[in-house]
Tab-separated table of C-alpha atoms in Angstrom:
chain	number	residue	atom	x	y	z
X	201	UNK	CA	9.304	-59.844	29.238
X	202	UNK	CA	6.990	-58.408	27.076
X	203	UNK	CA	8.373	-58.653	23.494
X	204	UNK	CA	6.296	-55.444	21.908
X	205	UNK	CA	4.894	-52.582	23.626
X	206	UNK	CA	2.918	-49.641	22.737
X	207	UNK	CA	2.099	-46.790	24.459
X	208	UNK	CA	0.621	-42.857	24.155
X	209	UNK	CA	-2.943	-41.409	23.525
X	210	UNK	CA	-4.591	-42.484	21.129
X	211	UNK	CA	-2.891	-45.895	20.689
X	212	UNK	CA	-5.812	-48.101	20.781
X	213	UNK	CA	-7.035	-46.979	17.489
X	214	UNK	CA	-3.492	-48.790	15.833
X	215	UNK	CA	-5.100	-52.677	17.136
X	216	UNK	CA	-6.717	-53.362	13.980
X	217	UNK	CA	-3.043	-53.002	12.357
X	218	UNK	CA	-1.684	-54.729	14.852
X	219	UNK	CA	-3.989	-58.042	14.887
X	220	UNK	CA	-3.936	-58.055	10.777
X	221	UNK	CA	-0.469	-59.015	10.560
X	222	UNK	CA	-1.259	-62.334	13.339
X	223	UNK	CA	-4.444	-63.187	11.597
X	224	UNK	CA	-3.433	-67.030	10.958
X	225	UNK	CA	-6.899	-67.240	8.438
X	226	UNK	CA	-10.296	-66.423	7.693
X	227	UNK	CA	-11.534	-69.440	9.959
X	228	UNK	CA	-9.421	-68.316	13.219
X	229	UNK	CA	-10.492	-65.862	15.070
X	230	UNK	CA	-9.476	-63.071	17.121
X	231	UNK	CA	-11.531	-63.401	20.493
X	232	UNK	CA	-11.943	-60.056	22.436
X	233	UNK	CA	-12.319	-60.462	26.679
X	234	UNK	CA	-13.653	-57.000	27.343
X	235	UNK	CA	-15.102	-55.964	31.008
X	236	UNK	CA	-18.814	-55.865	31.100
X	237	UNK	CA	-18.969	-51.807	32.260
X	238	UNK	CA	-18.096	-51.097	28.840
X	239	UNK	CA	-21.614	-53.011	27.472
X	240	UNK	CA	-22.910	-50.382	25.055
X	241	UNK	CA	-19.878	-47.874	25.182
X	242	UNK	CA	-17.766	-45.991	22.941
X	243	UNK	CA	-14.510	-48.077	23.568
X	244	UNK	CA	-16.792	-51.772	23.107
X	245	UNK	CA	-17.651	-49.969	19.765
X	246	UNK	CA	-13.936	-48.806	18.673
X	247	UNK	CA	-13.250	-53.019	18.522
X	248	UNK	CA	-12.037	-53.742	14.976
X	249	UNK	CA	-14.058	-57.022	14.397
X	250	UNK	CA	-14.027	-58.911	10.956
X	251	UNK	CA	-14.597	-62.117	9.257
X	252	UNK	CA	-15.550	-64.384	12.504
X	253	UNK	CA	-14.001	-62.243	15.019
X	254	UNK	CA	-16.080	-62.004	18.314
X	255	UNK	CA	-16.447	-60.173	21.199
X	256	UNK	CA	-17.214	-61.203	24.877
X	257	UNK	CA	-18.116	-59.115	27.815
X	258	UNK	CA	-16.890	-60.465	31.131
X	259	UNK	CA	-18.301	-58.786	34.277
X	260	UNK	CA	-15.159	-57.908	36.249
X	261	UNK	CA	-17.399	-57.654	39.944
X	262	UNK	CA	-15.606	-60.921	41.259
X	263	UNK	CA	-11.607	-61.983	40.932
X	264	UNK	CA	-11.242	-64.217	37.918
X	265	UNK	CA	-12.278	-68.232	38.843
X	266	UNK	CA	-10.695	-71.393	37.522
X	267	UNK	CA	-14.234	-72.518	36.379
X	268	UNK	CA	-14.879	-69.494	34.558
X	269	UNK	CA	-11.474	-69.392	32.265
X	270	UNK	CA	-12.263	-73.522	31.263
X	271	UNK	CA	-15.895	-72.479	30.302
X	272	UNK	CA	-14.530	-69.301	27.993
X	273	UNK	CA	-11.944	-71.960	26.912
X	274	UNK	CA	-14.730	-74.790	26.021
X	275	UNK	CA	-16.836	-72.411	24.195
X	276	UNK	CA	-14.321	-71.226	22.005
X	277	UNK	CA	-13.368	-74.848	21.121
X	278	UNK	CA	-16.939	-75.594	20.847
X	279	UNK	CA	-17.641	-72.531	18.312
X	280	UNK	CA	-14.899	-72.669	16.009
X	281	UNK	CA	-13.218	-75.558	14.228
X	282	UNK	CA	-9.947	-73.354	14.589
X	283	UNK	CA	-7.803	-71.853	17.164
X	284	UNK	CA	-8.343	-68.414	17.866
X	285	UNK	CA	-5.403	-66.518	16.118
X	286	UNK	CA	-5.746	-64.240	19.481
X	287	UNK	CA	-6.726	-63.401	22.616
X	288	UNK	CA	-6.831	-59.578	23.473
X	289	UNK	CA	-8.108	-58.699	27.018
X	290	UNK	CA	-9.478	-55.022	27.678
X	291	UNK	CA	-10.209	-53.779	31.024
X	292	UNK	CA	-8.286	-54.518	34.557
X	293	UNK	CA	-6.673	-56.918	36.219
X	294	UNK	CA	-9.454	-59.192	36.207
X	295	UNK	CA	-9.743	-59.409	32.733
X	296	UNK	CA	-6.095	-59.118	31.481
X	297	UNK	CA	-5.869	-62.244	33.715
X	298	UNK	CA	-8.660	-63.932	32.008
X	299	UNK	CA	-7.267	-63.387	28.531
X	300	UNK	CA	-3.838	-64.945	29.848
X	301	UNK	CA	-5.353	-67.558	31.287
X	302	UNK	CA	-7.552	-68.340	28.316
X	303	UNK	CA	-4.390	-68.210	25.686
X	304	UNK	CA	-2.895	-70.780	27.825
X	305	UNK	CA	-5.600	-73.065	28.122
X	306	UNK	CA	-6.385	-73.497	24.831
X	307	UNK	CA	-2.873	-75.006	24.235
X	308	UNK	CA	-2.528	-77.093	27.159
X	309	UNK	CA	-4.864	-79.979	28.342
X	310	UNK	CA	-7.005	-80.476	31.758
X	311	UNK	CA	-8.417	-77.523	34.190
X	312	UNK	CA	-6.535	-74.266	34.510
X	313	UNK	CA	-6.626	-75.253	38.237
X	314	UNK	CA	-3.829	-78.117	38.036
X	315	UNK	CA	-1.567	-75.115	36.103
X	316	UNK	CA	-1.850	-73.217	39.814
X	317	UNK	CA	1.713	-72.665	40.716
X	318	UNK	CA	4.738	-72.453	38.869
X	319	UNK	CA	6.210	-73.175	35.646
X	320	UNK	CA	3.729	-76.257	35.117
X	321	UNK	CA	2.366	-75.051	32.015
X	322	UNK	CA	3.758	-77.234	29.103
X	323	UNK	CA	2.506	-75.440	25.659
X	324	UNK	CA	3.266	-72.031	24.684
X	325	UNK	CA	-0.069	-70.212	24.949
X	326	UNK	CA	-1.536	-68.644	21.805
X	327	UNK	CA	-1.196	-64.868	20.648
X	328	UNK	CA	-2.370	-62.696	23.398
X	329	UNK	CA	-2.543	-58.878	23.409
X	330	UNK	CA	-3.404	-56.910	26.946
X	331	UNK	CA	-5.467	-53.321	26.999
X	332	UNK	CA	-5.718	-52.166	30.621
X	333	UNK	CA	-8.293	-49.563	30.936
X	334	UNK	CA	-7.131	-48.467	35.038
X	335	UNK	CA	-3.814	-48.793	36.240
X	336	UNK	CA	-2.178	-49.856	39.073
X	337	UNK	CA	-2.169	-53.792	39.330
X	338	UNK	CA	0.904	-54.779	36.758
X	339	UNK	CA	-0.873	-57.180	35.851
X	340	UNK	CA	-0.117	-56.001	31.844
X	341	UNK	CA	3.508	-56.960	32.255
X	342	UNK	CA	3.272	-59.517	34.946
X	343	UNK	CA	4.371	-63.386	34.235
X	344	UNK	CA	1.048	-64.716	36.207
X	345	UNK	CA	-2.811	-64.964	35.776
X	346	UNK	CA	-4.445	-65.090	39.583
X	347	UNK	CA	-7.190	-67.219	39.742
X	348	UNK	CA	-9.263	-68.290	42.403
X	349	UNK	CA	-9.424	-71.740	42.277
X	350	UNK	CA	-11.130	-74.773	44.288
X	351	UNK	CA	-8.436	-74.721	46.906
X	352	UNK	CA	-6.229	-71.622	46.909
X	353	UNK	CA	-5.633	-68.364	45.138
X	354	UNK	CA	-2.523	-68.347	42.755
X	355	UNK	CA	-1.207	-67.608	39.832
X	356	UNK	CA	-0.507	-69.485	36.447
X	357	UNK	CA	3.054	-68.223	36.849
X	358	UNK	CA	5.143	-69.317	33.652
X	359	UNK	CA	7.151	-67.903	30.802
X	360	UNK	CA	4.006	-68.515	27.927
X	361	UNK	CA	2.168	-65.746	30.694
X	362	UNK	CA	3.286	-62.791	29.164
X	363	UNK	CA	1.482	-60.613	27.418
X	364	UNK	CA	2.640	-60.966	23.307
X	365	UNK	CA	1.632	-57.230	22.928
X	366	UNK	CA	0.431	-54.659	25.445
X	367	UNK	CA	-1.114	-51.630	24.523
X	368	UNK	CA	-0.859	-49.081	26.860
X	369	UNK	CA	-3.784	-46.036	25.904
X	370	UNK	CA	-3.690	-43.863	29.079
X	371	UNK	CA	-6.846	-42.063	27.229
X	372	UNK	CA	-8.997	-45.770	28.741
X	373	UNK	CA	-8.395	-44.764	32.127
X	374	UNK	CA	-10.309	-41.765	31.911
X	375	UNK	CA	-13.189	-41.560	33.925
X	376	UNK	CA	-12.460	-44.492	37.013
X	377	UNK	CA	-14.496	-44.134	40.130
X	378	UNK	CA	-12.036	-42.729	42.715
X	379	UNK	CA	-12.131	-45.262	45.039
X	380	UNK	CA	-10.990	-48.176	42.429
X	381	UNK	CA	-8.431	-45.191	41.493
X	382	UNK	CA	-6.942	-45.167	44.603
X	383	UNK	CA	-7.315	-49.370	45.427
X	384	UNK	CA	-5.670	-50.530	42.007
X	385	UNK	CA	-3.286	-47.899	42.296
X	386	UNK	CA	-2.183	-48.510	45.807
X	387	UNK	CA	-1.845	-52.232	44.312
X	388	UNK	CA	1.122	-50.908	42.656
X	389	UNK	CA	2.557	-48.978	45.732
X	390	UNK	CA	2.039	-52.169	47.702
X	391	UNK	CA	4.514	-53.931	44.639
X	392	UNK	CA	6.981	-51.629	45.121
X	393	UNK	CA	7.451	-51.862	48.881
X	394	UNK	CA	7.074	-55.789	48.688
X	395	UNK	CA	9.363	-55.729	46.443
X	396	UNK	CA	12.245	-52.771	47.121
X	397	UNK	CA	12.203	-54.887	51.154
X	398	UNK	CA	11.846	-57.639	49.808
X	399	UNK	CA	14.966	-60.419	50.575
X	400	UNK	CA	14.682	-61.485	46.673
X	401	UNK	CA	15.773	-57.785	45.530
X	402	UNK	CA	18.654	-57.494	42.652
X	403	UNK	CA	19.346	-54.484	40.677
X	404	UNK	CA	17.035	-55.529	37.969
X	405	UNK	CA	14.122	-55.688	40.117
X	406	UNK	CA	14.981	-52.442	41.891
X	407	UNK	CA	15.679	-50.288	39.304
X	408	UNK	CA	12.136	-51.225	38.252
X	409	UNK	CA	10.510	-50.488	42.132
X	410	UNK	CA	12.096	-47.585	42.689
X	411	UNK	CA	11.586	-45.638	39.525
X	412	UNK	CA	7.386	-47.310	40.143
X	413	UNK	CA	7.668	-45.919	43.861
X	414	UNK	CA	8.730	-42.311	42.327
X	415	UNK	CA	5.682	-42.279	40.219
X	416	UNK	CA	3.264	-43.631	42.819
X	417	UNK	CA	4.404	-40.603	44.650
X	418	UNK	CA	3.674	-37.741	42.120
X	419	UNK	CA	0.321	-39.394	41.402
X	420	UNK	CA	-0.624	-39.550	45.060
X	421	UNK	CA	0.764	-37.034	47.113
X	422	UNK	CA	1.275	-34.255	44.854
X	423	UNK	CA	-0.958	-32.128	42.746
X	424	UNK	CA	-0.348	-32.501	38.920
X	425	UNK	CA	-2.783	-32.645	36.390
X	426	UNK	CA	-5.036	-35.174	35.600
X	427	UNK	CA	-3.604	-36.134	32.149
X	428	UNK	CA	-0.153	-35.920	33.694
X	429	UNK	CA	-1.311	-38.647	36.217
X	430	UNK	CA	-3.098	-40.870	34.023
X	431	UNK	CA	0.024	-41.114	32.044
X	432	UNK	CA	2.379	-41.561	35.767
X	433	UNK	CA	0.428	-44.355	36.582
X	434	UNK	CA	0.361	-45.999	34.263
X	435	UNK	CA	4.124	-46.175	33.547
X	436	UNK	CA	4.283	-46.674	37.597
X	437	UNK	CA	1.815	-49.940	37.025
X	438	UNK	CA	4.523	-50.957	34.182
X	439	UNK	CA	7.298	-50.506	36.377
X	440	UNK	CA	5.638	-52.083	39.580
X	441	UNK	CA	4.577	-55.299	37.738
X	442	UNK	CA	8.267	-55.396	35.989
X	443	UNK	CA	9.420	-54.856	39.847
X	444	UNK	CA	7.849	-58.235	40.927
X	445	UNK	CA	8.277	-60.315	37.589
X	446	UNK	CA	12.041	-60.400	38.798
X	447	UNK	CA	11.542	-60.340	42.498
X	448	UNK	CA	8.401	-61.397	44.348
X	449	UNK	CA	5.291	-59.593	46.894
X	450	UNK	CA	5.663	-60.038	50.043
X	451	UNK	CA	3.190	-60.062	53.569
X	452	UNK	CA	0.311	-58.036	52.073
X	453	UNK	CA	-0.216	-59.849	49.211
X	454	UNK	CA	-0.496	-63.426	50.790
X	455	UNK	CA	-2.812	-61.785	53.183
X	456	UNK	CA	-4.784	-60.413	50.828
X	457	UNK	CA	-5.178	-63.949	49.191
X	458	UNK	CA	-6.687	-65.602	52.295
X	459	UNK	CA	-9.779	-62.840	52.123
X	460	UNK	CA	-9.832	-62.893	48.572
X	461	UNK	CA	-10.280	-66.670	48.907
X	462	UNK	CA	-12.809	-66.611	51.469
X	463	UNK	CA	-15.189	-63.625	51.100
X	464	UNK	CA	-13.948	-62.806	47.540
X	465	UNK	CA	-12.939	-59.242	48.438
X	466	UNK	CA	-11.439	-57.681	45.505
X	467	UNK	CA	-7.411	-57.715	45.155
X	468	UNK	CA	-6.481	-54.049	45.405
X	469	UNK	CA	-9.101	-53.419	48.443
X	470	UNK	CA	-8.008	-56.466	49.878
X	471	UNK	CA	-4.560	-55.069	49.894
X	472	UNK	CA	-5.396	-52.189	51.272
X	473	UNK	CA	-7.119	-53.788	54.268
X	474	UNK	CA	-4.068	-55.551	55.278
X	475	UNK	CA	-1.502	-53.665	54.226
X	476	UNK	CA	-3.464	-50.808	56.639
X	477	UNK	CA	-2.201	-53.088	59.985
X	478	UNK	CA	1.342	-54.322	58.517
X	479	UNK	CA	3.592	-51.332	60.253
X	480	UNK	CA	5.548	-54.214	61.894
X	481	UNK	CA	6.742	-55.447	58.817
X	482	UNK	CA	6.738	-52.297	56.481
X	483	UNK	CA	7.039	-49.249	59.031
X	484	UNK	CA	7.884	-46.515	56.393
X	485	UNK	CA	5.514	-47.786	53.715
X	486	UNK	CA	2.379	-47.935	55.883
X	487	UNK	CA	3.039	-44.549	57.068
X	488	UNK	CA	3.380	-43.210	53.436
X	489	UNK	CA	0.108	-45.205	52.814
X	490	UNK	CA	-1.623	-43.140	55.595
X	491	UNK	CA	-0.296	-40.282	53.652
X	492	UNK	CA	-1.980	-41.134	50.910
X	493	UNK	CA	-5.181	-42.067	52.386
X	494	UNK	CA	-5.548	-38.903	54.035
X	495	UNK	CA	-4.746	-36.428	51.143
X	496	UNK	CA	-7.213	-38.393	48.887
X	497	UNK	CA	-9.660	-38.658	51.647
X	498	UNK	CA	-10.134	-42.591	51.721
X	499	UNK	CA	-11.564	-44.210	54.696
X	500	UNK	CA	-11.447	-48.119	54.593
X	501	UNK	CA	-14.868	-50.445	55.960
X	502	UNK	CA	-13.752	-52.111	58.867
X	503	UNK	CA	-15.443	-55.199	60.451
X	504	UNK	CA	-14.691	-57.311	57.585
X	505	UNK	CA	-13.760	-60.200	59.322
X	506	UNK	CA	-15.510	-59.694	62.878
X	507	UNK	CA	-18.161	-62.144	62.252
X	508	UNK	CA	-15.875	-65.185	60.942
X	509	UNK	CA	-15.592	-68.200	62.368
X	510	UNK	CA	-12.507	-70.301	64.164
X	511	UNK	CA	-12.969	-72.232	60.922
X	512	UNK	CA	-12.978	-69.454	58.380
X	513	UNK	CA	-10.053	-67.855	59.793
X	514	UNK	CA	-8.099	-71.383	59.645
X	515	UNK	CA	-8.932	-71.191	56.121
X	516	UNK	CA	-7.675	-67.383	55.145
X	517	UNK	CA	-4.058	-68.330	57.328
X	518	UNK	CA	-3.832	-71.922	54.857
X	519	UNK	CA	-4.558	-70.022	51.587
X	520	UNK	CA	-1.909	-67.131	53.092
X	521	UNK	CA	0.616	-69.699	54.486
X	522	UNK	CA	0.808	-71.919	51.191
X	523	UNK	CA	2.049	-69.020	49.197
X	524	UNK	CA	5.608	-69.840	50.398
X	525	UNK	CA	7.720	-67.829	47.950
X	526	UNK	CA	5.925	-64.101	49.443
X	527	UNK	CA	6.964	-65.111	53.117
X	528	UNK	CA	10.416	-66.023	52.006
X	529	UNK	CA	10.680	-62.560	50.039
X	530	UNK	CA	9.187	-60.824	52.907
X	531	UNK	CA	10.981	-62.758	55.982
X	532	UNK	CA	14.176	-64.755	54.739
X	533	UNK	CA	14.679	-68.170	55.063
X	534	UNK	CA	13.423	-68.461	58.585
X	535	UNK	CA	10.078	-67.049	57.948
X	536	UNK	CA	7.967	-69.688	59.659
X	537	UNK	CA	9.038	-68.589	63.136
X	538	UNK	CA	7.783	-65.218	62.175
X	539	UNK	CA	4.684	-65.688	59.956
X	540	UNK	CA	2.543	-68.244	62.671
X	541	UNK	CA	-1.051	-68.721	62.167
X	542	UNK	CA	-1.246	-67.016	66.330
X	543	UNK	CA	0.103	-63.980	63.949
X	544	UNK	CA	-1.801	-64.173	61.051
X	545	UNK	CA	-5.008	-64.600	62.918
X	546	UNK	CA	-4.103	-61.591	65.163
X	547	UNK	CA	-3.846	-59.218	62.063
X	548	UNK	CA	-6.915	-60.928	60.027
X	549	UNK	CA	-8.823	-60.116	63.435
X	550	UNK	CA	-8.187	-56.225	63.127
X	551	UNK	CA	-9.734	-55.936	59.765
């Protein structure tokens, strides 16, 4: 878990307190990951930088690659004769998982590809802090870092994951394009139903989902005010990712994994897109998701995968089929007789 949390309007403005009590000395410094979009903008400015502290924008346009956490990692090594005393992340899922990834790597030897999997890593990571700026993809609380790498799509799942400190500000969410609103948030919806009929599910892990699913339902389907929902979903990402962390995703998810693999569609969309053709697995939750679609107007491109070849589809049902722990959640035991590649083909051929 998450050892320290904090979390209210505002909050951001208390990092420089945080980070000055883990400053290890004046030669290691703390290395901000901050999404590109905010190049320029009030919240890139509010980053308390001193001595050698530095900050680097990472455009968050495509999932987070292998190749791209070892490069952050060798130029860090390359610049300072120090560790870092931190890593803070600031933006979405893309770049909380870069910052995770990063802490790791700079403990642990080789590409961040052989750590695919889980519990391989070896080294407890370095001090890492996470500052989401949207909600929805739990990825502040969650004990992986997805990466695409050379062969699959998977998470660095381990224990030295977590976040050290997350700072949850729901004052950075202000101001998300509506689509990505909806997308990352539905990310979280798609945790909780994963995960609440999912065959993994304890008390822990439901307690978690169904408090999550609660929120994901005043944000989307009824009308409170915007502060009031920035604040819901936020908590409801918290909750979601805490949901899976003791449980596990399910059919939509390893879907999702073959397309982002293969045409790098982004992970909430992604979700979306499948989880839009899953009624035979989640019959309740897809028709809440049509629900939701409907009341916030969202219509979903189709035709994504019309044009793909025999080969490209064998691809997307290998990178979905390898993920064997979200088939077990989702079909027991016995999932191979359910989850064929005639089936996953069939549904990869509506979207």
């Amino acid at each position: 878990m998450v050892p320290r949390v904090i979390f209210g309007n505002g909050s951001f403005s208390q990092i420089g307190d945080i980070l000055k009590l883990k400053r290890k000395s004046a030669n290691a410094p703390f290395i901000f990951l901050i999404d590109d979009v905010f190049k320029g903008k009030e919240l890139a400015a509010r980053i308390p930088l001193v001595e050698n502290d530095k900050t680097i924008f990472v455009s968050s346009e495509f999932e987070p690659k292998t190749y791209q956490v070892d490069a952050l990692v060798e130029q860090i090594k390359a610049e300072y004769n120090e560790l870092p005393s931190g890593i803070i992340g600031i933006g979405g899922g893309t770049l909380l998982d870069m910052a995770k990834a990063v802490a790791i790597m700079l403990t642990n030897p080789g590409s961040s590809a052989e750590y695919q999997g889980w519990d391989l890593v070896k080294n407890p990571a370095i001090y890492h802090v996470g500052v989401p700026t949207i909600s929805g993809t739990g990825a502040e609380v969650s004990r992986t870092t997805v990466l695409l790498g050379p062969e699959r799509k998977l998470g660095i799942n381990s224990d030295y994951t977590p976040f050290d400190q997350v700072v949850l500000d729901p004052d950075l969410t202000q101001g998300v394009p509506k689509d990505q609103w909806f997308y990352t948030g539905m990310d979280c919806y798609i945790h909780c139903v994963e995960s609440l009929e999912g065959t993994f599910l304890n008390a822990f892990s439901q307690s978690y989902g169904e408090k999550a699913m609660e929120l994901c339902n005043d944000v989307y389907l009824k009308d409170i005010p915007e502060d009031e929902s920035r604040d819901k979903l936020m908590m409801a990402s918290w909750h979601g990712g805490m949901s899976i962390a003791y449980s596990q995703v399910g059919v939509a998810h390893a879907l999702s994994y073959g397309l982002s693999y293969l045409l790098g569609v982004k992970h909430g969309i992604g979700n979306c897109l499948v989880f839009n053709h899953l009624e035979e697995f989640y019959p309740e939750g897809v028709k809440l998701f049509y629900k939701m679609m409907d009341k916030h107007n969202i219509t979903l491109p189709t035709g994504i995968c019309k044009d793909l070849t025999e080969e490209e589809f064998t691809t997307m049902i290998n990178v979905a089929l390898s993920l064997e722990p979200l088939w077990e959640n989702a079909l027991g035991k016995d999932w191979k007789k359910t989850a064929t590649p005639e089936k996953l083909r069939s549904i990869y051929a509506k979207i």
